[in-house]
Coordinates of C-alpha atoms in Angstrom, one line a residue:
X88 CA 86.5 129.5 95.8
X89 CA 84.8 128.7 92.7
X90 CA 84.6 131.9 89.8
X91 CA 82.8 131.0 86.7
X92 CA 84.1 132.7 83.7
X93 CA 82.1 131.5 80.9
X94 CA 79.1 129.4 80.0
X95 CA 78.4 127.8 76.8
X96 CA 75.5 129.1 74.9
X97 CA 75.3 125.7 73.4
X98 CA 75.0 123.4 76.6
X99 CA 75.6 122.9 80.6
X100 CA 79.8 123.5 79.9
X101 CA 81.5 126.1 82.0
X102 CA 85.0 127.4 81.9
X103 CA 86.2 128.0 85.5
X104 CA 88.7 128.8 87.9
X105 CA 88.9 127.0 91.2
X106 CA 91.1 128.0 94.1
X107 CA 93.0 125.9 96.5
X108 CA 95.3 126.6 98.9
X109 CA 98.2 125.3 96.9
X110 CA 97.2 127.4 93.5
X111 CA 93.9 128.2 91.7
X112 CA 92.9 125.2 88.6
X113 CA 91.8 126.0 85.5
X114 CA 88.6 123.9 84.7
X115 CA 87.3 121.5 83.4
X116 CA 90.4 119.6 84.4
X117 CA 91.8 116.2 84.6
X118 CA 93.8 114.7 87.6
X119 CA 96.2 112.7 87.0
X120 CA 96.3 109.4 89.4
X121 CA 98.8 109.2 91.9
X122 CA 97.5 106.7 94.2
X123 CA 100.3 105.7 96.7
X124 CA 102.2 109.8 96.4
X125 CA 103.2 109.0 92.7
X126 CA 102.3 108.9 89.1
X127 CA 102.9 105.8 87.8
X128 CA 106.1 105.5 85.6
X129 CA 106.6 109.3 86.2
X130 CA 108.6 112.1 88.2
X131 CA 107.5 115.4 89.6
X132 CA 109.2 117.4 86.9
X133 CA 107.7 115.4 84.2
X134 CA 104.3 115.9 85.6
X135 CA 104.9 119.6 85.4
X136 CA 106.2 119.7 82.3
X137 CA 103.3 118.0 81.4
X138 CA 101.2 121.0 82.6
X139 CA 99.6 118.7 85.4
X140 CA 97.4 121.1 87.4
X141 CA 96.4 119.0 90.2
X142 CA 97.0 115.5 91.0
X143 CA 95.1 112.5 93.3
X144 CA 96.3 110.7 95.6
X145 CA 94.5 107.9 98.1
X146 CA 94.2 108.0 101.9
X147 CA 93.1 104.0 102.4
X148 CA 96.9 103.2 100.1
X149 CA 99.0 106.1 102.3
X150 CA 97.2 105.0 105.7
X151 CA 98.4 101.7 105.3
X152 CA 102.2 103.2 104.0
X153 CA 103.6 104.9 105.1
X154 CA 101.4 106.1 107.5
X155 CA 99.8 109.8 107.6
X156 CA 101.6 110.1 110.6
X157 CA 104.9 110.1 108.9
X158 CA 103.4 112.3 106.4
X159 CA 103.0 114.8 108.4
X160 CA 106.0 114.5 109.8
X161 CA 107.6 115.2 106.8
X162 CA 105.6 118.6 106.1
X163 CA 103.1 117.1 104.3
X164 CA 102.0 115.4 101.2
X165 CA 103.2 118.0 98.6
X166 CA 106.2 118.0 100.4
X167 CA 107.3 114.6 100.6
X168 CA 106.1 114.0 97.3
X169 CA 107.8 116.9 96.2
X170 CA 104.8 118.5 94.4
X171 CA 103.7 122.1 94.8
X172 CA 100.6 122.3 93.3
X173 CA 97.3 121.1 94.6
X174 CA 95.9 117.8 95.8
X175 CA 92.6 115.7 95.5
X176 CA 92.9 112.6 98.4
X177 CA 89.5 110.2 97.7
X178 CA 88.5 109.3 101.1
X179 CA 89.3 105.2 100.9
X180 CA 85.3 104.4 100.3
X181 CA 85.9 102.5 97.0
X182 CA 89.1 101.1 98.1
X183 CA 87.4 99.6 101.3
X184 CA 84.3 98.5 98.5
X185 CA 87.4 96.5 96.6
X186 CA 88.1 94.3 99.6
X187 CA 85.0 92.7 99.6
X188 CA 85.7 89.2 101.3
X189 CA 88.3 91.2 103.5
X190 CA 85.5 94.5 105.2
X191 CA 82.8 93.9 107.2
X192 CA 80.5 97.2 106.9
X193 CA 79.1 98.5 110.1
X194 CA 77.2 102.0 111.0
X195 CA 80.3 103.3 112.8
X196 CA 83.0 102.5 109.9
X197 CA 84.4 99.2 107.8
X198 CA 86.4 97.1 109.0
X199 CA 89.3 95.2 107.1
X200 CA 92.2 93.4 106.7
X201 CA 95.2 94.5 104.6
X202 CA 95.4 92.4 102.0
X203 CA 99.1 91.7 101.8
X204 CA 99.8 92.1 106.2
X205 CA 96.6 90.6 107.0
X206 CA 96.3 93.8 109.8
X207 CA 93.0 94.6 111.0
X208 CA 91.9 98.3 110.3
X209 CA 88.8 100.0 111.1
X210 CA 88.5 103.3 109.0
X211 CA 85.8 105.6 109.8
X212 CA 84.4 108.6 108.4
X213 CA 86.1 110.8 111.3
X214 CA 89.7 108.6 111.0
X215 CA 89.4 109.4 107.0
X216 CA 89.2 113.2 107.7
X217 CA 91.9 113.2 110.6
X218 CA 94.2 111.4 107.8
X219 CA 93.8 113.8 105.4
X220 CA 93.9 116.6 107.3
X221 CA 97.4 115.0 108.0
X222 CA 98.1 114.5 104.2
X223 CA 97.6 118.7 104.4
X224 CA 96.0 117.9 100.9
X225 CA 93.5 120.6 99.3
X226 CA 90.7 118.8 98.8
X227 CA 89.2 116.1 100.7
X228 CA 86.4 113.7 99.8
X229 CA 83.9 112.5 102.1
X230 CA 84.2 109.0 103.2
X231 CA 80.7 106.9 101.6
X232 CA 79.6 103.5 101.7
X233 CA 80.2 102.6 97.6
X234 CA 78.1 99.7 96.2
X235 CA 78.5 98.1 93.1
X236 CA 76.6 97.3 90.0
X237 CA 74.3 95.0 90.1
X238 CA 72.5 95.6 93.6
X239 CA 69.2 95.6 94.3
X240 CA 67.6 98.8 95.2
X241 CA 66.9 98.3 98.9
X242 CA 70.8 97.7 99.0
X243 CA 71.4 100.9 96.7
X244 CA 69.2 102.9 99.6
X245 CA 70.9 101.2 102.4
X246 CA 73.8 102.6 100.9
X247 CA 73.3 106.0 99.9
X248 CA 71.5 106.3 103.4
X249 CA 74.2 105.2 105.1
X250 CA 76.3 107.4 102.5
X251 CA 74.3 110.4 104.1
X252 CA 75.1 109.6 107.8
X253 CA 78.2 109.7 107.5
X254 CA 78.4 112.7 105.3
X255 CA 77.4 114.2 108.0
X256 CA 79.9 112.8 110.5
X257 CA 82.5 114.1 107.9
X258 CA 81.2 117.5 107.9
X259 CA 81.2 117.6 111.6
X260 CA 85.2 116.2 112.1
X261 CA 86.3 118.6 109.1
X262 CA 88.3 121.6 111.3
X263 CA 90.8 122.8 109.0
X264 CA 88.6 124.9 106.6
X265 CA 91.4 126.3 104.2
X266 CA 91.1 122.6 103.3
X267 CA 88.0 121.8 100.9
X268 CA 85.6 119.0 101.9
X269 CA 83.6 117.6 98.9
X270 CA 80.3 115.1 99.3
X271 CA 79.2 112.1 97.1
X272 CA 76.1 111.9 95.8
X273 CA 75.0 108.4 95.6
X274 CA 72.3 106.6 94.5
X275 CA 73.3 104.2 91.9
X276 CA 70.8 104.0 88.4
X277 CA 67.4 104.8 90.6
X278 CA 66.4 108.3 89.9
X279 CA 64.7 108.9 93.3
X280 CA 67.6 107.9 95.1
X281 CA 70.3 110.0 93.9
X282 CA 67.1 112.8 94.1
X283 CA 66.8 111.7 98.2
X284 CA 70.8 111.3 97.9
X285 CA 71.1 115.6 97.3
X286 CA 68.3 116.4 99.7
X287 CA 70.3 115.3 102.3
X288 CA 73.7 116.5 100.8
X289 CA 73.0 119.7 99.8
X290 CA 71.7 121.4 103.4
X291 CA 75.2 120.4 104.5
X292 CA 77.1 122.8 102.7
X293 CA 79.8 121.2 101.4
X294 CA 83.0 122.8 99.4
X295 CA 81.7 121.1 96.0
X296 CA 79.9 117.8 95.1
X297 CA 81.0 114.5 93.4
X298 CA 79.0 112.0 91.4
X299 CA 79.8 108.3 92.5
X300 CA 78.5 105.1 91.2
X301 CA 78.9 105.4 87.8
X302 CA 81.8 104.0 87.6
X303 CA 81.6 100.7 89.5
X304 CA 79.7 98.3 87.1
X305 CA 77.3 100.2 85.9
X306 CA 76.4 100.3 82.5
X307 CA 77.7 103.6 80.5
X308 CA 74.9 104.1 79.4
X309 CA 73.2 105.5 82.0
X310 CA 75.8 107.9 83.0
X311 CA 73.7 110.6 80.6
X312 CA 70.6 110.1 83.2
X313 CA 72.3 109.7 86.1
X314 CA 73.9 113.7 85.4
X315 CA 70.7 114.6 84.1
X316 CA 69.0 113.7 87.7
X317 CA 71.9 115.5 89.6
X318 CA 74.0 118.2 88.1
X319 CA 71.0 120.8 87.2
X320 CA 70.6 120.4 90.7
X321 CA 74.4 120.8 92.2
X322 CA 74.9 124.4 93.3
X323 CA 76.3 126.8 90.5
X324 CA 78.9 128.3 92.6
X325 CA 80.3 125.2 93.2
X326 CA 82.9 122.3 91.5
X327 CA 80.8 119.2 90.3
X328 CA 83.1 116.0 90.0
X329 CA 82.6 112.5 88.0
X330 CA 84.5 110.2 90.2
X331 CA 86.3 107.5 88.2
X332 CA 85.2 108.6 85.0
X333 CA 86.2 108.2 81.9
X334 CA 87.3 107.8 78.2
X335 CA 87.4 110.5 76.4
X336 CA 84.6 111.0 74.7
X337 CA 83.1 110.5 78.0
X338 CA 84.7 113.5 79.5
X339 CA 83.4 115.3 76.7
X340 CA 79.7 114.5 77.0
X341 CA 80.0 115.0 80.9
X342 CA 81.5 118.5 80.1
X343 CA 78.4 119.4 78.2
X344 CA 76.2 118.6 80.7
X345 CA 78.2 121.0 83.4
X346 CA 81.0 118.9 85.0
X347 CA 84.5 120.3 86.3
X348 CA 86.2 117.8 87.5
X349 CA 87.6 114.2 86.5
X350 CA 90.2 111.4 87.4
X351 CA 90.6 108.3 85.9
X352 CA 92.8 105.4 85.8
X353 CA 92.9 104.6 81.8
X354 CA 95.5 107.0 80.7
X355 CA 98.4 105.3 83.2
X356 CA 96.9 101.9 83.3
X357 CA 96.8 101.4 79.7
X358 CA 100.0 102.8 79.3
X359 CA 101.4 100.1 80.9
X360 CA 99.9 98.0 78.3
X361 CA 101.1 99.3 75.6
X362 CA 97.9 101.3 74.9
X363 CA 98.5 104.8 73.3
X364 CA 95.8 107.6 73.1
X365 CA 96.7 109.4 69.8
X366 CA 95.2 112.7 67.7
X367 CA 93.2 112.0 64.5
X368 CA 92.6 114.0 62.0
X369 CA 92.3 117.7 62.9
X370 CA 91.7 116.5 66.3
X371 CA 88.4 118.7 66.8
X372 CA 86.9 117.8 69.8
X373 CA 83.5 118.3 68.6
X374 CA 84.0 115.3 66.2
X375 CA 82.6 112.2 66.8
X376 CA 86.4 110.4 66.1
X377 CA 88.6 112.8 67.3
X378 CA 91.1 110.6 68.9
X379 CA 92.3 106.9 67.7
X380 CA 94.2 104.1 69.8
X381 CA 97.0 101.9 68.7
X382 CA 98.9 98.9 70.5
X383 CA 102.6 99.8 70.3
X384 CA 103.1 96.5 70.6
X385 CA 101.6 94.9 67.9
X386 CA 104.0 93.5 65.1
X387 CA 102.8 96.4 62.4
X388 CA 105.1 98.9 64.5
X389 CA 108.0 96.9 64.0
X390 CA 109.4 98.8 61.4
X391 CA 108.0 101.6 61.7
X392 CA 109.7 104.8 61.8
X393 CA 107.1 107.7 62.4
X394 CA 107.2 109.6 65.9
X395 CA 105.5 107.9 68.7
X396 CA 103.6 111.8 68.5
X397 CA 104.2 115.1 67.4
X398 CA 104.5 116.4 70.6
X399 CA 106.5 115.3 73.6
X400 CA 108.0 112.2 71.8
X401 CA 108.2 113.3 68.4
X402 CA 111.9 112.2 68.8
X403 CA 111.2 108.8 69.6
X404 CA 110.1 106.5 66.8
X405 CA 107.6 103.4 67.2
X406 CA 109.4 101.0 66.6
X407 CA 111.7 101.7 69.4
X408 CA 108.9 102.0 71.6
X409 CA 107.9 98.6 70.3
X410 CA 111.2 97.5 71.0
X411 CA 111.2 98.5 74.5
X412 CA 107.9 97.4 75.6
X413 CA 108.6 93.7 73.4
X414 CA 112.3 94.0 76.1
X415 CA 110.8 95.2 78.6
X416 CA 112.6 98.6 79.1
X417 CA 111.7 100.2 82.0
X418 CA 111.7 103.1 80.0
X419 CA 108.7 101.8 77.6
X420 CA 106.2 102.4 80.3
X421 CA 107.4 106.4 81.4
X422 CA 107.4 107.3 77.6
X423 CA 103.8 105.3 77.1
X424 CA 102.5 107.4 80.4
X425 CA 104.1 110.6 78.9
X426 CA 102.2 110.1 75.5
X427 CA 98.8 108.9 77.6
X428 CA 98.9 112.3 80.2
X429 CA 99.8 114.6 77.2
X430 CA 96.9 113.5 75.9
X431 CA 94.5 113.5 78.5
X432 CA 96.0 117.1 79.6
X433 CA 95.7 118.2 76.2
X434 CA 92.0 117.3 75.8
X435 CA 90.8 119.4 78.9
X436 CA 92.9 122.4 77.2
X437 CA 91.1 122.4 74.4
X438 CA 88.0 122.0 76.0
X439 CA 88.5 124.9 78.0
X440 CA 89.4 126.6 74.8
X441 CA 86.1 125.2 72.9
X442 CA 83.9 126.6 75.5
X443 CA 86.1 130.2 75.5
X444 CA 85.8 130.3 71.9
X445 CA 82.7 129.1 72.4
X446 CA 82.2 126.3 70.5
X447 CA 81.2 123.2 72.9

């Protein structure tokens, strides 16, 4: 499932090949967000011509619509998405956590209303798995009770205790084995619970391990404990995940300390704003400032006529990507989201190529 095929001399980074049952992923690697069966702002083909290796969608967002049922119906998620290569489906645990006002938490599921129908659902950890083994995705999460920052630590146990029961009920509805099953490991900023969080994780078995809560409030800075309590203890053999997480110099520090996998929302999100992730300088990764931001829309870019980047929209100037976004073309947000996954998917290439060549 998982081959290792090189480990840095110089910290916890690993170059390594994971495969699914729609294709094997180079890692470390990024997944693009593609909450409700798309990217943002973006096509199939543009995704692959991106070099997009795997992509994440949501099962709270396609429970709701269209329905798994119809899903499946239709072949599948890659194929009514039109998207061949593998697929990451979080289990619906934050989503249900973003409610709030709307879920009441109980030991046999949450229970919510939609926020636009009003519809009362009840998602449990066995209707999660059931969905996405409809989606026919690759790799399915776990459904866990997420908390957020600040809570008090006899909430954070509750939590991950809860988180651990119904790992459990995951692992035991999970039938379709060609698809992988992933656990969270929670815990939230309290050493000896994410500790107590993989003692009860780790005799199940699962396909590879994600790290949750450290994206929900708490404070970056203890993102660097919070892998140091965990990851030395993840099984090698196996993918290791930072839900939710990050900016890039994040994903870079995570690396080093022996995570595979990530997702994020910042490269598409900002995009829409008008937020662009560019190259600086020589663009070494090992840098401290190896990447700058800019704010297309700001009045500086007006006139001027340098390409967006040097890459995928080095024939598009910008100021006419100022002049689309200040319009409001349409097409100002897919060339933004373009610029924003280039560079995301071109900072987990050359990490794979700093820890090949041995340098990260």
């Amino acid at each position: 499932m998982l081959k290792i095929l090189k480990e840095s001399k110089k910290s916890a980074a690993r170059l390594t090949k994971l495969k699914t049952a729609h294709g094997d992923i180079m890692g470390p690697f990024f997944m693009p967000i593609a909450t409700k069966a798309a990217v943002k702002n973006l096509s199939t083909p543009e995704l692959k011509n991106l070099k997009a290796e795997i992509i994440l969608s949501n099962t709270y967002h396609l429970m709701l619509a269209p329905g798994s049922a119809l899903i499946k119906k239709a072949g599948g998620l890659h194929q009514f998405m039109s998207w061949p290569g593998p697929i990451l489906t979080d289990s619906g645990g934050f989503q249900v956590f973003s409610l709030s006002r709307l879920r009441q938490v109980k030991e046999d599921g949450v229970m919510f209303s939609d926020p636009k129908s009003g519809a009362k659902h009840f998602l449990t950890p066995e209707k999660s798995i059931s969905i996405q083994q409809d989606l026919g995705v690759d790799i399915m999460m776990a459904f866990d009770d997420v908390i957020g920052y600040p809570a008090t630590k006899k909430q954070v146990k509750e939590s991950m205790q809860r988180t651990s029961r119904w790992a459990k009920r995951c692992k035991t509805a999970h039938q379709n084995k060609t698809q992988l099953l992933f656990g969270i490991v929670q815990g939230g900023v309290h050493k000896d619970l994410r500790q107590q969080s993989l003692a009860d994780l780790l005799p199940l078995d699962f396909d590879g391990y994600a790290i949750g809560g450290v994206a929900v409030g708490e404070p970056r800075n203890k993102m660097k404990d919070i892998l140091n309590w965990t990851v030395p203890h993840l099984p090698k053999n196996k993918p290791r995940y930072l839900m939710g997480l990050g900016k890039p110099e994040e994903i870079v520090a995570a690396v080093k300390q022996g995570i595979d996998m990530f997702d994020c929302v910042i490269p598409t999100r900002e995009a829409r704003h008008g937020r662009l992730y560019l190259w600086h300088g020589k663009a070494d990764i090992t840098k401290k400032n190896f990447y700058t931001t800019i704010n297309i829309t700001n009045a500086k870019f007006i006139k001027d006529f340098k390409p967006v980047n040097d890459t995928s929209l080095k024939g598009y100037s910008r100021a006419y990507l100022n002049h689309l976004f200040k319009t409001q073309e349409s097409l100002a947000l897919r060339l933004a989201t373009i610029n924003n996954l280039e560079f995301y998917l071109s900072l987990m290439a050359k990490i794979r190529k700093g820890i090949s060549d041995g340098k990260l």
